[in-house]
C-alpha positions as a LaTeX table, in Angstrom:
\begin{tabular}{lrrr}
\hline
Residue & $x$ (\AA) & $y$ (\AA) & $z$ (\AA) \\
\hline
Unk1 & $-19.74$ & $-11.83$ & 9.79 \\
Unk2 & $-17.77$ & $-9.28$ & 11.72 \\
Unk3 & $-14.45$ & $-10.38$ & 13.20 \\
Unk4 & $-14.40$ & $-10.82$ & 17.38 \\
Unk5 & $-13.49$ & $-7.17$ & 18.67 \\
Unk6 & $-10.95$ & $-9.13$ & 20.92 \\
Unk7 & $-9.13$ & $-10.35$ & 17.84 \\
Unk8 & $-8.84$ & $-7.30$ & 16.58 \\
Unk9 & $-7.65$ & $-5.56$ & 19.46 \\
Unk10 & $-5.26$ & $-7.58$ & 19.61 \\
Unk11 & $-3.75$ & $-7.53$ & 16.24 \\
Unk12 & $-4.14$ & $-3.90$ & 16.53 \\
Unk13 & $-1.96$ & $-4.12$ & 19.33 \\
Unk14 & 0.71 & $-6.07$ & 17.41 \\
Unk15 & 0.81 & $-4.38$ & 14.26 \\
Unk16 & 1.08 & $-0.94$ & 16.79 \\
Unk17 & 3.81 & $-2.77$ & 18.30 \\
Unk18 & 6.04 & $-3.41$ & 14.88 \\
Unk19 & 5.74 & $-0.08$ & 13.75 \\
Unk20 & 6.73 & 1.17 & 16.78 \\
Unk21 & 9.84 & $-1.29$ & 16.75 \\
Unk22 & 10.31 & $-0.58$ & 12.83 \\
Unk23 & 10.25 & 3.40 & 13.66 \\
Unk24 & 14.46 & 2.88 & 15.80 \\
Unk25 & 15.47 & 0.13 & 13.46 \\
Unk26 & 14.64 & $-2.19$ & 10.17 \\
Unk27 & 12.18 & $-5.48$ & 10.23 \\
Unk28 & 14.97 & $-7.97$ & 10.20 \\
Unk29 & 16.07 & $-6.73$ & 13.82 \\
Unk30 & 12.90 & $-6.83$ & 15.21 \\
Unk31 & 12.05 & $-10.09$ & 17.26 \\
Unk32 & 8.77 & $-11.71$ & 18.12 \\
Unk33 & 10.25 & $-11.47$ & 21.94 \\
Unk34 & 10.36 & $-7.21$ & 21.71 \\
Unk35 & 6.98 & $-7.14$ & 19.87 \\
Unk36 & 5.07 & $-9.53$ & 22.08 \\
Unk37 & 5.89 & $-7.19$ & 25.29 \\
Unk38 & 5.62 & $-4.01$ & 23.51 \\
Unk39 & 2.31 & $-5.19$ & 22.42 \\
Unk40 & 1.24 & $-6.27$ & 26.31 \\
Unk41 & 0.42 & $-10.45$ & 24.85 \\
Unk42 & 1.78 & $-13.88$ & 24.94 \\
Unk43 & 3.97 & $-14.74$ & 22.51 \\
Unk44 & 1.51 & $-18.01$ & 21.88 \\
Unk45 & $-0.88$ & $-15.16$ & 21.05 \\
Unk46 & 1.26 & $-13.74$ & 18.26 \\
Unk47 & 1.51 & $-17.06$ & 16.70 \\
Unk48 & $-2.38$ & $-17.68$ & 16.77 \\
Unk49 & $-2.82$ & $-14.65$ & 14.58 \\
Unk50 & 0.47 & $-14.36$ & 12.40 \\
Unk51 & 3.27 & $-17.43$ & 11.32 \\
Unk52 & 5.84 & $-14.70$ & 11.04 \\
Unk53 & 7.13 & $-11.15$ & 11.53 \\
Unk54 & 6.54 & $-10.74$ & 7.78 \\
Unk55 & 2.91 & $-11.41$ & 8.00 \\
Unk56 & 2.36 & $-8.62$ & 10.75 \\
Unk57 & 4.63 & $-6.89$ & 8.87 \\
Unk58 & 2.44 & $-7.03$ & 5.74 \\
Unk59 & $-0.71$ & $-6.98$ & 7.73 \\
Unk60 & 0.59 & $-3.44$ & 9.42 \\
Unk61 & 1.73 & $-1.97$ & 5.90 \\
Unk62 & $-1.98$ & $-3.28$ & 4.16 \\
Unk63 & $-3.33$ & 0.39 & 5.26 \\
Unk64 & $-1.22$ & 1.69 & 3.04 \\
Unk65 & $-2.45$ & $-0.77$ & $-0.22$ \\
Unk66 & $-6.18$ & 0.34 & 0.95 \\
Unk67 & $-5.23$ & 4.48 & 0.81 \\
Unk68 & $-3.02$ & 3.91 & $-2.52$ \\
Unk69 & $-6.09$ & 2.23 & $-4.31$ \\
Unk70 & $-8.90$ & 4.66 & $-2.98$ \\
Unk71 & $-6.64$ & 7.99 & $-3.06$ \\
Unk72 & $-6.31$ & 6.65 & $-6.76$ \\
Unk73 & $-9.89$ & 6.11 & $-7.28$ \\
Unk74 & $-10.74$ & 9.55 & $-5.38$ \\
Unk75 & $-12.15$ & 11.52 & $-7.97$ \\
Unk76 & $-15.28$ & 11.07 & $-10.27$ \\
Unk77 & $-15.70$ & 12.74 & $-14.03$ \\
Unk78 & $-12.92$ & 13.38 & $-16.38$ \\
Unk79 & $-9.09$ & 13.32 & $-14.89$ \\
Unk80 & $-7.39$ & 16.66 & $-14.72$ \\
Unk81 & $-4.17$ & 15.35 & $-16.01$ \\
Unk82 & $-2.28$ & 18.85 & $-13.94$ \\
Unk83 & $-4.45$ & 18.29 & $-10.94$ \\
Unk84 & $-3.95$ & 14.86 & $-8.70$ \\
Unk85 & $-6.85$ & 13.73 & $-6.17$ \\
Unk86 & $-5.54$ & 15.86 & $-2.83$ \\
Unk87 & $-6.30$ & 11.95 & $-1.65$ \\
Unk88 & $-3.09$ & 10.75 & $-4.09$ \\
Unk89 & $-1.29$ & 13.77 & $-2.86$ \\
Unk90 & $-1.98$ & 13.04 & 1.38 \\
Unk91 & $-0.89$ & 9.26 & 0.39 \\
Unk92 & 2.66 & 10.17 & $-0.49$ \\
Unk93 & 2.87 & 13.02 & 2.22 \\
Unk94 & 2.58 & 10.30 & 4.84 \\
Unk95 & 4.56 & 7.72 & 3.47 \\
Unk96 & 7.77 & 9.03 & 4.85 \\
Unk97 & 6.54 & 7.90 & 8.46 \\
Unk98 & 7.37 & 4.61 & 7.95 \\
Unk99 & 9.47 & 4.43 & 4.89 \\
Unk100 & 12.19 & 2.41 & 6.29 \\
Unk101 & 9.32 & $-0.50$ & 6.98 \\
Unk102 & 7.36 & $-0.07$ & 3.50 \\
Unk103 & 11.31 & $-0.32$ & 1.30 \\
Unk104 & 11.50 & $-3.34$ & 2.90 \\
Unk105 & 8.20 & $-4.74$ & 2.25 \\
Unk106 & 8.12 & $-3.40$ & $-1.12$ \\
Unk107 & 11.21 & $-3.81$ & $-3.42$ \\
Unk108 & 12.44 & $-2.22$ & $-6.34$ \\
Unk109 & 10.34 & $-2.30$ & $-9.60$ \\
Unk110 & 6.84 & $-3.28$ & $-7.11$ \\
Unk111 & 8.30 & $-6.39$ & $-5.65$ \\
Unk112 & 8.16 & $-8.24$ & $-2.82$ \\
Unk113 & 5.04 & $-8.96$ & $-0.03$ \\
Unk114 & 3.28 & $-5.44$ & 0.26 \\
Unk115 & 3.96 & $-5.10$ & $-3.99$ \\
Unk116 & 2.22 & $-8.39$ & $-4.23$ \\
Unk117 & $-0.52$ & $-6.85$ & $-2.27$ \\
Unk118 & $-0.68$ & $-4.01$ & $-3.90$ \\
Unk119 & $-0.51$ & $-4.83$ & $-7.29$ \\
Unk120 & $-3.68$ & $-7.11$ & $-6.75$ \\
Unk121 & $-5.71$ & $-5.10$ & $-4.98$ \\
Unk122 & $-4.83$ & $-1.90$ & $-7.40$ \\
Unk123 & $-5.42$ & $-4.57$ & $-10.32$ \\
Unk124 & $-8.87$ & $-5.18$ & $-9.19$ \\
Unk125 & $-10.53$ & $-2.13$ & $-8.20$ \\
Unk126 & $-9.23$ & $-0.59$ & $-12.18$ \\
Unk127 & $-10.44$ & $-3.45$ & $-13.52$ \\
Unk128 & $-13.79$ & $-3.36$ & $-11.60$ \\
Unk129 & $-13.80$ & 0.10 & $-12.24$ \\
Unk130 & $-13.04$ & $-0.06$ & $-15.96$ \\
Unk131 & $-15.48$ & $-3.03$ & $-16.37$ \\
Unk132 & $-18.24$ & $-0.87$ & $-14.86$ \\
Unk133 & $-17.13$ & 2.03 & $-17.49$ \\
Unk134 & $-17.57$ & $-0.39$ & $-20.33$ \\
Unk135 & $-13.77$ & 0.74 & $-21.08$ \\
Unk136 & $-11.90$ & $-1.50$ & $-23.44$ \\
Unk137 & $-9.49$ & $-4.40$ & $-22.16$ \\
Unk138 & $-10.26$ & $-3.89$ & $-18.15$ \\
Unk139 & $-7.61$ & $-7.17$ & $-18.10$ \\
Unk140 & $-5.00$ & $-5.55$ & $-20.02$ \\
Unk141 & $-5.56$ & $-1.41$ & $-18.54$ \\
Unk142 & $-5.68$ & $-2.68$ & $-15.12$ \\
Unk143 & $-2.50$ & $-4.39$ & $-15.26$ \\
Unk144 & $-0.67$ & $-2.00$ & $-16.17$ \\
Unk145 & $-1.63$ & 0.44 & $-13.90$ \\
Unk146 & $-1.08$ & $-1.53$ & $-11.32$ \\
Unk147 & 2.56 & $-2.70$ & $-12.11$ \\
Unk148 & 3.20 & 1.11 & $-13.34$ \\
Unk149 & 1.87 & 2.17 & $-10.05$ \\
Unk150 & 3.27 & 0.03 & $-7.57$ \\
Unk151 & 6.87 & 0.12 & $-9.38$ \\
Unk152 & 6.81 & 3.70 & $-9.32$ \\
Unk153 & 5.93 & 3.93 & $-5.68$ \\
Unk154 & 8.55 & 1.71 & $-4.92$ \\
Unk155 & 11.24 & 3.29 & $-7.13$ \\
Unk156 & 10.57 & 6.30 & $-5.40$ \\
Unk157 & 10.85 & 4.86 & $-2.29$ \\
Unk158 & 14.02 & 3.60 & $-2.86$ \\
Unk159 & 15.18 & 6.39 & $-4.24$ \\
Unk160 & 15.78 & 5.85 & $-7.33$ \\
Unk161 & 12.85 & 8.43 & $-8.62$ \\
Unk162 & 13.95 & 11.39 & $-6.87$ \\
Unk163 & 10.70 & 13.94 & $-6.21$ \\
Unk164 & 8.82 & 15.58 & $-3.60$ \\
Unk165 & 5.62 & 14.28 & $-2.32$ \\
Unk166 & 3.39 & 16.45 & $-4.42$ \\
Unk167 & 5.92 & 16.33 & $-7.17$ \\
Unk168 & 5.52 & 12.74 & $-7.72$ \\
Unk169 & 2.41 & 12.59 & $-7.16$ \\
Unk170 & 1.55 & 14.57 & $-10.25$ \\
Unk171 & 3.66 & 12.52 & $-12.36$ \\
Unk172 & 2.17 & 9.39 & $-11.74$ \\
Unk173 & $-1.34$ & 10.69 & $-12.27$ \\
Unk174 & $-0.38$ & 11.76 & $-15.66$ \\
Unk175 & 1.16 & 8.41 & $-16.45$ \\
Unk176 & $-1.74$ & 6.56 & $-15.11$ \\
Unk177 & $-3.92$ & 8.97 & $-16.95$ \\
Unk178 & $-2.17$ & 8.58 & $-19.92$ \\
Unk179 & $-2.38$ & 4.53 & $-19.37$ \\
Unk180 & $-6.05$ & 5.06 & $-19.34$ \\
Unk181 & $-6.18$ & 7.17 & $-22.62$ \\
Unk182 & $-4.21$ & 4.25 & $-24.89$ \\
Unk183 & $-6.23$ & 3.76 & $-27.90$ \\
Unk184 & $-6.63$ & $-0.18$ & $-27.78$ \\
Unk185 & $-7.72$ & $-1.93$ & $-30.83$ \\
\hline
\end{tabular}
């Protein structure tokens, strides 16, 4: 059943809202107060659809778990290990936007809420995917894609992987590439 339009209009509105807070300053100065009149609603209202800033924060960043999983899924036939999806490529273009919100929503090593959400989302679309193939150990292969994957992203984030966009991008399509290859018993 689709959700009522109102609702999400109204989360829209909120999660519009936070970034727009998180784009002059990080999540942890950001009040429910600034949000609920940047938004145009009733604080009440915020509370009816999220118990915390985290939450919306989470909610607002989840675009970014659903364009990591399909710009990884974004090509069909066998992987040019020297040629990324352009989809893989556009995802880390745009991350800078909001880079300050998604470090703090995604720790170090794949951590924290938005890892968490990443990391079990990316888990089951490989494993779906590798299922479907009739690949050996979806369990195992999807796992570690998705830990690879979302600890890279965050590393790089963070910093501590230094690379351009397209730069890093390549890499970790050959590593997930090369996760897929892995003769399993």
């Amino acid at each position: 059943m689709p959700e009522d339009p109102r609702t999400e209009r109204t989360r829209a509105k909120l999660r519009q809202a936070l970034l727009e807070e998180c784009a002059s300053g990080p999540l942890d100065k950001a009040s429910v107060t600034a949000l609920v009149r940047r938004a145009g609603v009733g604080r009440a209202t915020f509370y009816v659809h999220y118990a915390d800033l985290e939450a919306l924060a989470v909610d607002a960043c989840a675009e970014i778990v659903r364009e990591a999983v399909d710009a990884l899924h974004a090509w069909r036939g066998v992987p040019d290990p020297e040629n990324p999806p352009p989809a893989l490529v556009d995802f880390f273009d745009r991350l800078p936007r909001h880079a300050g919100l998604y470090r703090e929503l995604l720790r170090p090593g794949g951590g924290g809420p938005l890892g968490r959400v990443l990391h079990r989302d990316l888990r089951a679309r490989s494993r779906t995917e590798r299922t479907l193939a009739g690949a050996p150990e979806p369990e195992l292969v999807a796992s570690a894609v998705a830990a690879a994957f979302a600890g890279v992203l965050a590393d790089w984030l963070h910093g501590i992987i230094e690379a351009a966009p397209a730069e890093i991008a390549g890499r970790i399509w050959r590593l997930l590439i090369g996760l897929h290859r892995t003769p399993l018993p």
